[in-house]
Short mmCIF file of C-alpha atoms in Angstrom, two decimals:
data_model
loop_
_atom_site.label_atom_id
_atom_site.label_comp_id
_atom_site.label_asym_id
_atom_site.label_seq_id
_atom_site.Cartn_x
_atom_site.Cartn_y
_atom_site.Cartn_z
CA MET A 323 47.99 -56.82 -76.54
CA GLU A 324 51.44 -55.77 -75.50
CA LYS A 325 54.27 -58.03 -75.46
CA GLY A 326 54.81 -59.26 -72.00
CA THR A 327 51.49 -58.42 -70.37
CA SER A 328 49.08 -61.03 -69.50
CA THR A 329 45.59 -61.28 -68.34
CA GLU A 330 45.69 -64.13 -66.01
CA PRO A 331 45.23 -63.14 -62.33
CA LEU A 332 47.86 -63.22 -59.81
CA PRO A 333 48.00 -66.30 -57.62
CA PRO A 334 46.48 -65.82 -54.22
CA ALA A 335 48.58 -65.00 -51.11
CA PRO A 336 49.57 -68.19 -49.29
CA ALA A 337 47.15 -68.73 -46.31
CA PRO A 338 48.74 -68.31 -42.97
CA PRO A 339 49.73 -71.21 -41.09
CA ALA A 340 46.64 -72.99 -39.08
CA LEU A 341 46.88 -72.88 -35.37
CA PRO A 342 46.75 -75.98 -33.04
CA PRO A 343 43.52 -75.86 -30.61
CA LEU A 344 44.29 -73.87 -27.45
CA ALA A 345 44.59 -76.42 -24.74
CA LYS A 346 42.08 -74.19 -22.50
CA ARG A 347 41.16 -76.15 -19.51
CA PRO A 348 44.58 -77.12 -18.23
CA ILE A 349 45.97 -73.83 -19.05
CA VAL A 350 43.20 -72.28 -17.13
CA LEU A 351 44.12 -74.67 -14.17
CA ILE A 352 47.56 -73.47 -14.33
CA MET A 353 46.54 -69.84 -14.05
CA VAL A 354 44.36 -70.50 -11.28
CA ALA A 355 46.89 -72.46 -9.57
CA VAL A 356 49.62 -69.64 -9.81
CA PHE A 357 47.05 -67.02 -8.63
CA ALA A 358 45.92 -69.24 -5.65
CA LEU A 359 49.49 -69.37 -4.82
CA GLN A 360 50.17 -65.86 -4.89
CA ALA A 361 46.98 -65.00 -2.88
CA ALA A 362 48.21 -67.52 0.01
CA VAL A 363 51.27 -65.75 0.31
CA SER A 364 50.67 -62.19 -0.25
CA ALA A 365 50.12 -61.35 3.14
CA ARG A 366 53.42 -62.65 4.30
CA TYR A 367 56.13 -60.05 5.51
CA GLY A 368 54.66 -56.86 4.56
CA PHE A 369 54.71 -53.89 2.01
CA HIS A 370 57.53 -53.50 -0.24
CA ARG A 371 58.99 -49.85 -0.26
CA ASP A 372 57.98 -49.32 -4.05
CA GLU A 373 54.33 -50.35 -3.06
CA LEU A 374 54.35 -48.00 -0.06
CA TYR A 375 55.27 -45.18 -2.62
CA PHE A 376 52.82 -46.18 -4.99
CA VAL A 377 50.08 -45.89 -2.62
CA VAL A 378 51.04 -42.39 -1.69
CA ALA A 379 51.67 -41.38 -5.31
CA GLY A 380 47.99 -42.82 -5.94
CA ARG A 381 46.71 -40.13 -3.74
CA HIS A 382 48.61 -37.56 -5.78
CA LEU A 383 47.29 -38.60 -9.10
CA ALA A 384 48.89 -36.77 -11.97
CA TRP A 385 50.01 -37.48 -15.73
CA GLY A 386 53.27 -38.28 -14.56
CA TYR A 387 55.97 -38.57 -11.79
CA VAL A 388 59.68 -37.93 -11.81
CA ASP A 389 60.54 -41.65 -12.03
CA GLN A 390 57.40 -43.25 -13.64
CA PRO A 391 54.57 -42.73 -15.68
CA PRO A 392 50.85 -42.55 -14.12
CA LEU A 393 49.27 -46.30 -14.67
CA THR A 394 50.81 -48.09 -11.72
CA PRO A 395 50.32 -45.28 -9.12
CA LEU A 396 46.59 -45.17 -10.57
CA LEU A 397 45.83 -48.79 -10.24
CA ALA A 398 47.32 -48.92 -6.80
CA ARG A 399 44.67 -46.25 -5.82
CA ALA A 400 42.18 -48.25 -7.64
CA SER A 401 43.12 -51.38 -5.54
CA GLY A 402 42.86 -49.59 -2.35
CA GLU A 403 39.12 -48.26 -3.31
CA LEU A 404 38.10 -51.63 -4.28
CA PHE A 405 39.57 -54.28 -2.04
CA GLY A 406 41.42 -52.29 0.97
CA ASP A 407 44.83 -50.99 2.03
CA ASP A 408 46.59 -54.23 3.21
CA PRO A 409 49.45 -55.61 1.14
CA GLN A 410 47.25 -58.53 0.23
CA ASP A 411 44.52 -56.23 -1.15
CA LEU A 412 47.23 -54.37 -3.22
CA ARG A 413 48.62 -57.46 -4.47
CA ILE A 414 45.37 -58.78 -6.04
CA PHE A 415 46.26 -57.01 -9.37
CA ALA A 416 49.74 -58.32 -9.34
CA ALA A 417 48.43 -62.04 -8.88
CA LEU A 418 46.12 -61.49 -11.86
CA ALA A 419 48.86 -60.11 -13.87
CA CYS A 420 50.79 -63.09 -13.06
CA ALA A 421 48.13 -65.41 -14.09
CA GLY A 422 47.84 -63.46 -17.37
CA THR A 423 51.70 -63.93 -18.09
CA VAL A 424 50.98 -67.71 -18.08
CA LEU A 425 48.36 -67.42 -20.45
CA LEU A 426 50.28 -64.95 -22.95
CA VAL A 427 53.26 -67.50 -22.77
CA ALA A 428 50.99 -70.26 -23.73
CA LEU A 429 49.47 -68.15 -26.55
CA ILE A 430 52.95 -67.49 -27.86
CA ALA A 431 53.84 -71.10 -27.96
CA ARG A 432 50.77 -71.98 -29.78
CA GLU A 433 51.54 -69.24 -32.16
CA PHE A 434 54.78 -70.94 -32.95
CA GLY A 435 52.72 -73.97 -33.65
CA SER A 436 52.95 -75.86 -30.49
CA GLY A 437 50.25 -78.27 -29.61
CA ARG A 438 48.40 -79.21 -26.33
CA ALA A 439 51.71 -80.45 -24.58
CA GLY A 440 54.04 -77.64 -25.86
CA GLN A 441 51.46 -75.15 -24.65
CA LEU A 442 51.10 -76.53 -21.17
CA LEU A 443 54.90 -76.82 -21.00
CA ALA A 444 54.99 -73.44 -21.96
CA ALA A 445 52.51 -72.19 -19.32
CA ALA A 446 54.42 -74.15 -16.57
CA CYS A 447 57.51 -72.83 -17.40
CA ALA A 448 56.16 -69.39 -17.04
CA ALA A 449 54.19 -70.33 -13.91
CA THR A 450 57.49 -71.54 -12.25
CA SER A 451 60.03 -69.22 -13.39
CA GLY A 452 61.57 -66.86 -10.59
CA ILE A 453 60.97 -63.76 -12.84
CA VAL A 454 57.10 -64.43 -13.11
CA LEU A 455 56.56 -65.61 -9.51
CA GLY A 456 58.78 -62.45 -7.78
CA ILE A 457 57.17 -59.96 -10.04
CA GLY A 458 53.48 -61.32 -9.56
CA HIS A 459 53.84 -61.29 -5.90
CA LEU A 460 54.58 -57.18 -5.58
CA TRP A 461 52.75 -54.67 -7.22
CA SER A 462 55.36 -52.63 -9.27
CA THR A 463 55.85 -51.13 -12.73
CA ALA A 464 57.55 -54.36 -13.80
CA THR A 465 54.33 -56.20 -12.86
CA LEU A 466 52.44 -54.56 -15.43
CA ASP A 467 55.55 -54.45 -17.71
CA ILE A 468 56.14 -57.85 -18.40
CA VAL A 469 52.44 -58.39 -19.30
CA ALA A 470 52.54 -55.56 -21.63
CA TRP A 471 55.70 -56.80 -23.49
CA LEU A 472 54.69 -60.18 -23.84
CA LEU A 473 51.09 -59.05 -25.19
CA ILE A 474 53.33 -56.91 -27.86
CA ALA A 475 55.36 -59.71 -28.96
CA TRP A 476 52.15 -61.90 -29.17
CA PHE A 477 50.62 -59.19 -31.32
CA VAL A 478 53.84 -58.73 -33.43
CA LEU A 479 54.12 -62.51 -33.98
CA ARG A 480 50.28 -62.65 -35.07
CA LEU A 481 51.30 -59.82 -37.47
CA LEU A 482 54.44 -62.05 -39.03
CA ARG A 483 52.33 -65.25 -39.09
CA THR A 484 49.46 -63.75 -40.88
CA GLY A 485 51.25 -60.96 -43.08
CA ASP A 486 47.87 -58.89 -42.01
CA GLY A 487 49.00 -55.10 -41.27
CA ARG A 488 46.06 -54.53 -39.37
CA TRP A 489 47.80 -56.09 -36.22
CA TRP A 490 50.18 -53.08 -36.27
CA LEU A 491 47.12 -51.36 -34.63
CA ALA A 492 46.80 -53.82 -31.83
CA VAL A 493 50.80 -53.52 -31.59
CA GLY A 494 50.31 -49.76 -31.42
CA THR A 495 47.49 -49.90 -28.51
CA ALA A 496 49.95 -52.31 -26.65
CA VAL A 497 52.67 -49.92 -26.59
CA GLY A 498 50.82 -46.89 -25.97
CA PHE A 499 49.38 -48.49 -22.68
CA ALA A 500 52.92 -49.91 -21.95
CA MET A 501 54.22 -46.19 -22.20
CA LEU A 502 51.66 -45.10 -19.54
CA ASN A 503 53.31 -47.78 -17.08
CA LYS A 504 57.01 -47.45 -17.96
CA TYR A 505 59.21 -46.08 -20.73
CA LEU A 506 61.55 -48.83 -20.84
CA VAL A 507 59.05 -50.57 -23.55
CA GLY A 508 61.12 -47.98 -25.88
CA TYR A 509 63.89 -50.60 -25.72
CA LEU A 510 61.68 -53.27 -27.06
CA VAL A 511 60.13 -51.22 -29.68
CA VAL A 512 63.64 -50.42 -31.00
CA ALA A 513 64.95 -53.68 -30.77
CA LEU A 514 61.84 -55.31 -32.83
CA LEU A 515 62.08 -52.68 -35.48
CA VAL A 516 65.84 -52.72 -36.08
CA SER A 517 65.76 -56.67 -36.36
CA LEU A 518 62.86 -56.77 -38.66
CA PHE A 519 64.88 -53.96 -40.73
CA ALA A 520 67.92 -56.06 -40.61
CA VAL A 521 66.65 -59.58 -41.16
CA GLY A 522 62.89 -59.30 -42.20
CA PRO A 523 60.25 -59.85 -43.31
CA ARG A 524 60.52 -56.33 -44.50
CA GLU A 525 57.21 -56.31 -46.08
CA VAL A 526 55.67 -55.68 -42.98
CA LEU A 527 57.57 -52.42 -42.51
CA ARG A 528 55.72 -51.01 -45.57
CA SER A 529 52.30 -51.64 -44.42
CA ARG A 530 50.34 -48.41 -44.28
CA TRP A 531 48.72 -49.58 -40.97
CA LEU A 532 52.02 -49.21 -39.24
CA VAL A 533 51.50 -45.52 -39.39
CA GLY A 534 48.14 -45.88 -37.84
CA GLY A 535 49.65 -48.16 -34.81
CA ALA A 536 52.37 -45.61 -34.16
CA ALA A 537 49.57 -42.65 -34.11
CA ILE A 538 47.90 -44.95 -31.65
CA ALA A 539 50.84 -45.53 -29.56
CA ILE A 540 51.75 -41.80 -29.54
CA GLY A 541 48.14 -40.55 -28.83
CA LEU A 542 48.03 -42.86 -25.72
CA SER A 543 51.45 -42.11 -24.31
CA ALA A 544 51.36 -38.38 -25.20
CA PRO A 545 49.86 -36.90 -21.90
CA GLY A 546 52.80 -38.78 -19.96
CA LEU A 547 55.26 -37.66 -22.19
CA TRP A 548 54.03 -33.91 -22.07
CA TRP A 549 54.19 -34.12 -18.33
CA GLN A 550 57.68 -35.42 -18.51
CA ALA A 551 58.84 -32.51 -21.20
CA THR A 552 57.01 -29.79 -19.32
CA HIS A 553 58.92 -30.94 -16.23
CA GLY A 554 62.48 -31.19 -17.58
CA TRP A 555 62.51 -34.98 -18.38
CA PRO A 556 63.23 -35.99 -14.91
CA GLN A 557 63.03 -39.84 -16.04
CA PHE A 558 66.34 -39.14 -17.70
CA THR A 559 67.91 -38.18 -14.35
CA VAL A 560 66.48 -40.83 -12.75
CA ALA A 561 67.83 -43.43 -15.26
CA GLY A 562 71.14 -41.85 -15.18
CA GLY A 563 71.24 -42.23 -11.52
CA ILE A 564 70.22 -45.81 -11.75
CA SER A 565 73.27 -46.33 -14.37
CA THR A 566 75.93 -44.42 -12.39
CA ASP A 567 75.00 -46.18 -8.89
CA ASP A 568 74.33 -49.91 -10.28
CA GLY A 569 75.43 -49.95 -13.91
CA ILE A 570 78.61 -51.72 -13.47
CA LYS A 571 77.32 -54.44 -11.46
CA ASN A 572 74.25 -54.86 -13.78
CA ARG A 573 76.60 -55.27 -16.68
CA ILE A 574 78.71 -58.07 -14.77
CA MET A 575 75.69 -59.72 -13.57
CA PHE A 576 73.47 -59.48 -16.81
CA VAL A 577 74.14 -62.97 -18.10
CA PRO A 578 74.09 -65.01 -14.60
CA LEU A 579 70.74 -63.01 -13.63
CA GLN A 580 69.15 -63.65 -16.77
CA ILE A 581 69.54 -67.40 -16.16
CA ALA A 582 68.85 -67.38 -12.47
CA TYR A 583 65.80 -65.18 -12.56
CA LEU A 584 64.34 -67.27 -15.43
CA SER A 585 65.63 -70.61 -13.99
CA PRO A 586 68.71 -72.61 -14.87
CA LEU A 587 66.69 -75.55 -15.71
CA PHE A 588 65.06 -73.82 -18.60
CA VAL A 589 68.27 -72.76 -20.47
CA PRO A 590 67.97 -75.93 -22.83
CA ILE A 591 64.42 -74.94 -23.63
CA TRP A 592 65.19 -71.38 -24.62
CA VAL A 593 68.17 -72.55 -26.52
CA ALA A 594 66.27 -75.07 -28.44
CA GLY A 595 63.75 -72.09 -29.09
CA ALA A 596 66.34 -69.99 -30.43
CA ARG A 597 67.55 -72.58 -32.60
CA ARG A 598 64.05 -73.38 -33.87
CA LEU A 599 63.51 -69.89 -34.80
CA LEU A 600 66.62 -69.49 -36.95
CA ARG A 601 66.32 -72.80 -38.64
CA ALA A 602 62.95 -74.45 -38.75
CA PRO A 603 61.26 -73.27 -42.10
CA GLN A 604 57.88 -73.75 -40.51
CA ILE A 605 58.46 -70.76 -38.23
CA ARG A 606 60.90 -68.98 -40.53
CA TRP A 607 58.60 -65.99 -40.53
CA ALA A 608 59.44 -65.31 -36.55
CA HIS A 609 63.15 -65.68 -36.90
CA SER A 610 63.94 -61.95 -36.23
CA ILE A 611 62.91 -62.60 -32.47
CA VAL A 612 66.33 -63.95 -32.00
CA PRO A 613 68.43 -60.87 -33.32
CA GLY A 614 65.73 -58.83 -31.65
CA TYR A 615 66.41 -60.25 -28.13
CA ALA A 616 70.23 -59.89 -28.95
CA ILE A 617 69.49 -56.39 -29.63
CA LEU A 618 67.88 -55.84 -26.54
CA CYS A 619 70.41 -57.13 -24.40
CA VAL A 620 72.69 -54.77 -25.99
CA LEU A 621 70.61 -51.80 -25.45
CA VAL A 622 70.03 -52.77 -21.73
CA ILE A 623 73.93 -53.63 -21.09
CA ALA A 624 75.04 -50.25 -22.64
CA SER A 625 72.58 -48.10 -20.46
CA GLY A 626 73.33 -50.33 -17.41
CA GLY A 627 70.08 -51.27 -17.07
CA LYS A 628 68.96 -54.30 -14.72
CA SER A 629 68.93 -57.65 -16.25
CA TYR A 630 65.44 -58.49 -15.85
CA TYR A 631 64.50 -55.78 -18.33
CA ALA A 632 65.47 -58.17 -21.24
CA LEU A 633 63.60 -61.55 -19.67
CA PRO A 634 60.08 -60.85 -21.43
CA LEU A 635 61.77 -61.79 -24.66
CA LEU A 636 63.56 -64.43 -23.34
CA LEU A 637 60.28 -66.01 -22.23
CA VAL A 638 59.35 -65.75 -26.03
CA LEU A 639 62.36 -67.89 -26.77
CA VAL A 640 61.10 -70.35 -23.98
CA ALA A 641 57.70 -70.50 -25.60
CA ALA A 642 59.49 -71.35 -28.94
CA GLY A 643 61.57 -74.14 -27.54
CA CYS A 644 58.62 -76.04 -25.95
CA GLU A 645 57.50 -77.92 -28.80
CA PRO A 646 60.75 -79.22 -29.81
CA THR A 647 61.22 -80.21 -26.14
CA VAL A 648 58.10 -82.03 -26.06
CA ARG A 649 58.81 -83.84 -29.17
CA TRP A 650 62.39 -84.72 -28.11
CA ALA A 651 61.01 -86.25 -25.02
CA ALA A 652 58.53 -88.11 -26.86
CA SER A 653 61.29 -89.70 -29.13
CA ARG A 654 62.78 -91.46 -26.39
CA PRO A 655 60.47 -94.28 -25.43
CA GLY A 656 63.02 -96.18 -23.78
CA ARG A 657 64.35 -93.59 -21.36
CA ARG A 658 62.15 -91.74 -19.42
CA VAL A 659 62.80 -87.80 -19.56
CA PRO A 660 62.02 -86.26 -16.21
CA VAL A 661 60.39 -83.09 -17.33
CA GLY A 662 58.02 -83.19 -14.63
CA SER A 663 60.81 -83.70 -12.07
CA MET A 664 62.57 -80.42 -13.65
CA LEU A 665 59.33 -78.59 -13.50
CA LEU A 666 59.10 -79.63 -9.68
CA VAL A 667 62.71 -78.49 -8.92
CA ALA A 668 62.06 -75.11 -10.93
CA THR A 669 58.97 -74.58 -8.83
CA VAL A 670 60.54 -75.17 -5.48
CA THR A 671 63.69 -73.16 -6.08
CA SER A 672 62.05 -70.21 -7.91
CA ALA A 673 59.46 -70.13 -5.22
CA VAL A 674 61.92 -69.88 -2.10
CA ILE A 675 63.87 -67.22 -4.06
CA SER A 676 60.95 -65.24 -5.37
CA LEU A 677 57.99 -65.36 -2.94
CA PRO A 678 57.95 -64.91 1.07
CA LEU A 679 58.08 -68.78 2.12
CA LEU A 680 61.22 -68.51 4.34
CA PRO A 681 60.74 -67.50 7.91
CA ALA A 682 61.46 -63.67 7.68
CA GLY A 683 64.59 -64.26 10.09
CA ARG A 684 65.97 -66.52 7.31
CA VAL A 685 65.51 -64.10 4.28
CA ASN A 686 69.40 -63.40 4.18
CA ALA A 687 69.79 -66.59 2.48
CA VAL A 688 68.21 -65.28 -0.61
CA ILE A 689 68.88 -61.70 -0.68
CA GLY A 690 72.02 -62.09 -2.57
CA ILE A 691 69.70 -63.32 -5.39
CA ASN A 692 66.73 -61.40 -4.77
CA PRO A 693 67.14 -58.21 -2.51
CA GLU A 694 63.38 -57.41 -3.07
CA GLN A 695 62.54 -60.03 -0.37
CA GLY A 696 64.39 -58.29 2.42
CA GLU A 697 62.68 -54.83 1.35
CA GLN A 698 59.21 -56.23 2.78
CA ILE A 699 60.56 -56.52 6.40
CA GLY A 700 60.89 -53.84 8.80
CA TRP A 701 58.74 -51.03 8.22
CA PRO A 702 56.71 -51.09 11.06
CA GLU A 703 59.69 -51.23 13.27
CA LEU A 704 61.08 -48.06 11.36
CA ALA A 705 58.09 -46.34 12.35
CA ASP A 706 58.45 -47.40 15.95
CA ALA A 707 62.15 -46.05 15.73
CA ALA A 708 60.79 -42.48 14.60
CA ALA A 709 58.18 -42.56 17.19
CA VAL A 710 60.79 -42.85 19.83
CA ALA A 711 62.62 -39.59 18.70
CA TRP A 712 59.04 -37.92 18.06
CA GLY A 713 58.49 -38.52 21.56
CA ARG A 714 61.53 -36.62 22.83
CA ILE A 715 60.07 -33.48 21.20
CA PRO A 716 58.05 -31.27 23.93
CA PRO A 717 54.55 -31.49 23.42
CA ASP A 718 54.33 -27.47 22.90
CA GLN A 719 56.88 -27.64 20.18
CA ARG A 720 55.53 -30.56 18.01
CA GLY A 721 53.17 -28.37 16.18
CA ARG A 722 56.10 -26.41 14.52
CA ALA A 723 58.18 -29.93 14.15
CA VAL A 724 58.73 -32.02 11.05
CA LEU A 725 59.03 -35.45 10.47
CA PHE A 726 61.53 -35.74 7.20
CA ALA A 727 62.76 -38.97 5.74
CA GLY A 728 65.64 -39.71 3.54
CA ASN A 729 64.09 -41.82 0.75
CA TYR A 730 60.69 -42.81 -0.52
CA GLY A 731 60.49 -45.89 1.38
CA GLU A 732 61.09 -44.51 4.50
CA ALA A 733 58.60 -41.95 3.72
CA GLY A 734 56.14 -44.10 2.55
CA ALA A 735 56.24 -46.33 5.63
CA LEU A 736 55.95 -43.36 7.91
CA ASP A 737 52.76 -42.16 6.10
CA ARG A 738 51.33 -45.84 6.26
CA TYR A 739 52.43 -46.84 9.91
CA GLY A 740 53.04 -43.26 11.57
CA PRO A 741 49.28 -42.10 12.32
CA ALA A 742 48.71 -45.16 14.70
CA ARG A 743 51.89 -44.08 16.44
CA GLY A 744 51.13 -40.51 16.70
CA LEU A 745 53.47 -39.24 14.05
CA PRO A 746 52.44 -36.36 11.67
CA ARG A 747 52.75 -36.47 7.87
CA PRO A 748 56.18 -37.11 6.63
CA TYR A 749 58.00 -35.26 4.08
CA SER A 750 60.95 -36.24 2.02
CA GLY A 751 62.85 -34.56 -0.99
CA HIS A 752 63.22 -38.03 -2.66
CA MET A 753 61.48 -38.75 -6.28
CA SER A 754 58.01 -37.38 -6.71
CA PHE A 755 57.67 -36.78 -2.57
CA ALA A 756 59.85 -33.56 -3.26
CA ASP A 757 56.74 -32.41 -5.36
CA TRP A 758 54.38 -33.15 -2.58
CA GLY A 759 56.26 -30.80 -0.15
CA PRO A 760 57.98 -28.86 1.28
CA PRO A 761 56.67 -28.38 4.82
CA PRO A 762 55.31 -24.78 5.45
CA ASP A 763 58.03 -22.12 6.67
CA ARG A 764 55.93 -21.70 9.70
CA ALA A 765 57.37 -25.13 10.85
CA ASP A 766 60.59 -23.88 12.32
CA GLY A 767 60.65 -26.28 15.18
CA PRO A 768 62.50 -29.52 15.70
CA VAL A 769 62.82 -31.85 13.01
CA VAL A 770 62.85 -35.88 13.24
CA VAL A 771 65.42 -37.09 10.31
CA VAL A 772 65.20 -40.96 9.28
CA ARG A 773 67.66 -41.72 7.00
CA GLU A 774 70.04 -44.50 5.81
CA GLY A 775 73.70 -44.31 5.27
CA GLU A 776 76.37 -41.52 5.92
CA VAL A 777 75.61 -37.71 6.68
CA THR A 778 75.89 -36.10 3.17
CA ALA A 779 75.96 -32.26 2.16
CA ARG A 780 71.91 -32.86 1.46
CA PHE A 781 71.63 -32.50 5.16
CA ARG A 782 73.80 -29.73 6.10
CA ASP A 783 71.03 -27.52 6.64
CA PHE A 784 69.78 -29.32 9.68
CA VAL A 785 71.25 -28.18 12.71
CA ASP A 786 72.26 -29.63 16.14
CA CYS A 787 71.55 -33.11 15.04
CA ARG A 788 71.93 -36.10 17.88
CA LEU A 789 71.45 -39.57 17.14
CA VAL A 790 68.24 -40.77 18.94
CA THR A 791 68.08 -44.32 17.98
CA ARG A 792 68.77 -46.85 15.06
CA VAL A 793 66.30 -49.04 13.12
CA ASP A 794 66.16 -52.58 13.94
CA ASN A 795 63.83 -54.78 12.07
CA GLY A 796 64.09 -57.37 14.87
CA LYS A 797 64.76 -60.17 12.32
CA GLY A 798 68.24 -59.58 11.55
CA VAL A 799 67.24 -58.97 8.01
CA ASP A 800 70.28 -57.25 6.01
CA ASN A 801 67.97 -54.81 4.03
CA GLU A 802 68.70 -51.30 3.02
CA GLU A 803 66.73 -49.85 6.18
CA GLN A 804 68.49 -52.15 8.97
CA HIS A 805 70.47 -49.89 11.13
CA ALA A 806 68.93 -46.55 9.56
CA VAL A 807 69.59 -43.64 11.73
CA VAL A 808 66.88 -41.78 13.48
CA GLU A 809 68.35 -38.01 14.70
CA LEU A 810 66.55 -35.09 16.52
CA CYS A 811 67.84 -31.85 15.14
CA ALA A 812 66.95 -28.42 16.63
CA GLY A 813 66.24 -27.10 13.36
CA THR A 814 67.09 -25.97 9.78
CA THR A 815 69.33 -23.10 9.02
CA LYS A 816 66.86 -21.23 6.80
CA PRO A 817 63.39 -21.62 5.68
CA TRP A 818 62.00 -24.97 4.23
CA SER A 819 61.20 -23.07 0.86
CA ARG A 820 64.61 -21.99 0.69
CA ILE A 821 66.36 -25.24 1.34
CA TRP A 822 64.07 -27.63 -0.44
CA PRO A 823 65.59 -27.37 -3.66
CA ASP A 824 68.89 -28.81 -2.09
CA LEU A 825 67.00 -31.59 -0.74
CA ARG A 826 65.48 -32.96 -3.78
CA HIS A 827 67.26 -35.96 -5.02
CA PHE A 828 66.38 -38.95 -7.52
CA TYR A 829 68.67 -41.71 -6.41
#
């Protein structure tokens, strides 16, 4: 036998930490409660502008759209086929996603070793946070995004805790499906990979299963990416427009809105979670989550993205902080720690800000924090205003007339509420509506234009326009469409096919 060699077997790898039992029944009760709350308020106010757009996009199924991948419009269409076409029908999937978010946060807390009380606190924090309630009320790309990101985070944590590289396959599958919903998940992937490379454990990056997971993610997302590539990557143009229009405001408000959207009352919990991840030896294997969250914030701020983009990883920090929070509360027997009161206050404030609980005429009180509340009010009134202008067109000219909307929310509302008011199919150059036009060139008659804001060069080819009326939602809600202009124009300077490229816009 050569010197320095040994026939003794290597010691077995240490077993991953055992997980506490899952608090199934109380977590399910919280999920049912949050689903019931969402269902109870889903019919108040009305459609959101994005929902109106998704419904129309669902009738034009494709592997991609200029501003999004295919999954959200596809499920909007499925919701219509399965349940109906009212707001509460479309939002069934959103309420289910909200309940799923609660479950995932509880599972992540369990991954960090939280017992029954810690899991329940994590589920309760998720169920009472403003971002989860708000996104769970509306059907949007963000609704699926938060579920997908938390699912990816849970799979990554299982990978890190067990050291089993096969979890990369689950991570890749979740990333692939997330890419079919929103390309923003690329930020999460970059943040987690860079953090793992920087602070470890790096051995998971050397697993052959990582290649398999990457292949799955690429395979699932390939159709949408191919659509983007063959259409000139319009998603980058849309993202650039968001950054140009709102980037400065988004950067200034990033930290305040991170706190407000989650709940200011949860700050001590996620701070405790970050400290625990960095210091507690029992979960040292997950310490890369903290720099991962920091990297994600840098990416979002640098690109001028919205503050809620980074909130899923902040929910992971909340999950990590629940166990030390309940232990701290239990260690103070002489003083009652009002955790229940804190959750009650968080529930009330988050619900008022995020859900349609206020009378419609009082929504201005919360629009400053959550403008999406106001975007659910006034769409039938917009169609009423358009019908007034359409009624000014002589009946013998209506066959050649066109109804044109300035943005996709207006176009979606006219598509939804217009037929009952005798209005024709609307056209618009905004986002993917531009791909579903233009009007035929034989439509050379009058044009009813519905638009917000000032006249821009985009409307220079509409001639002899006169104001007919302005939109009034009747509730005094200061949303984007309040006082929008409804004009009646004599026609266009050139055929629609020639002016359509100039009417296309992305923001």
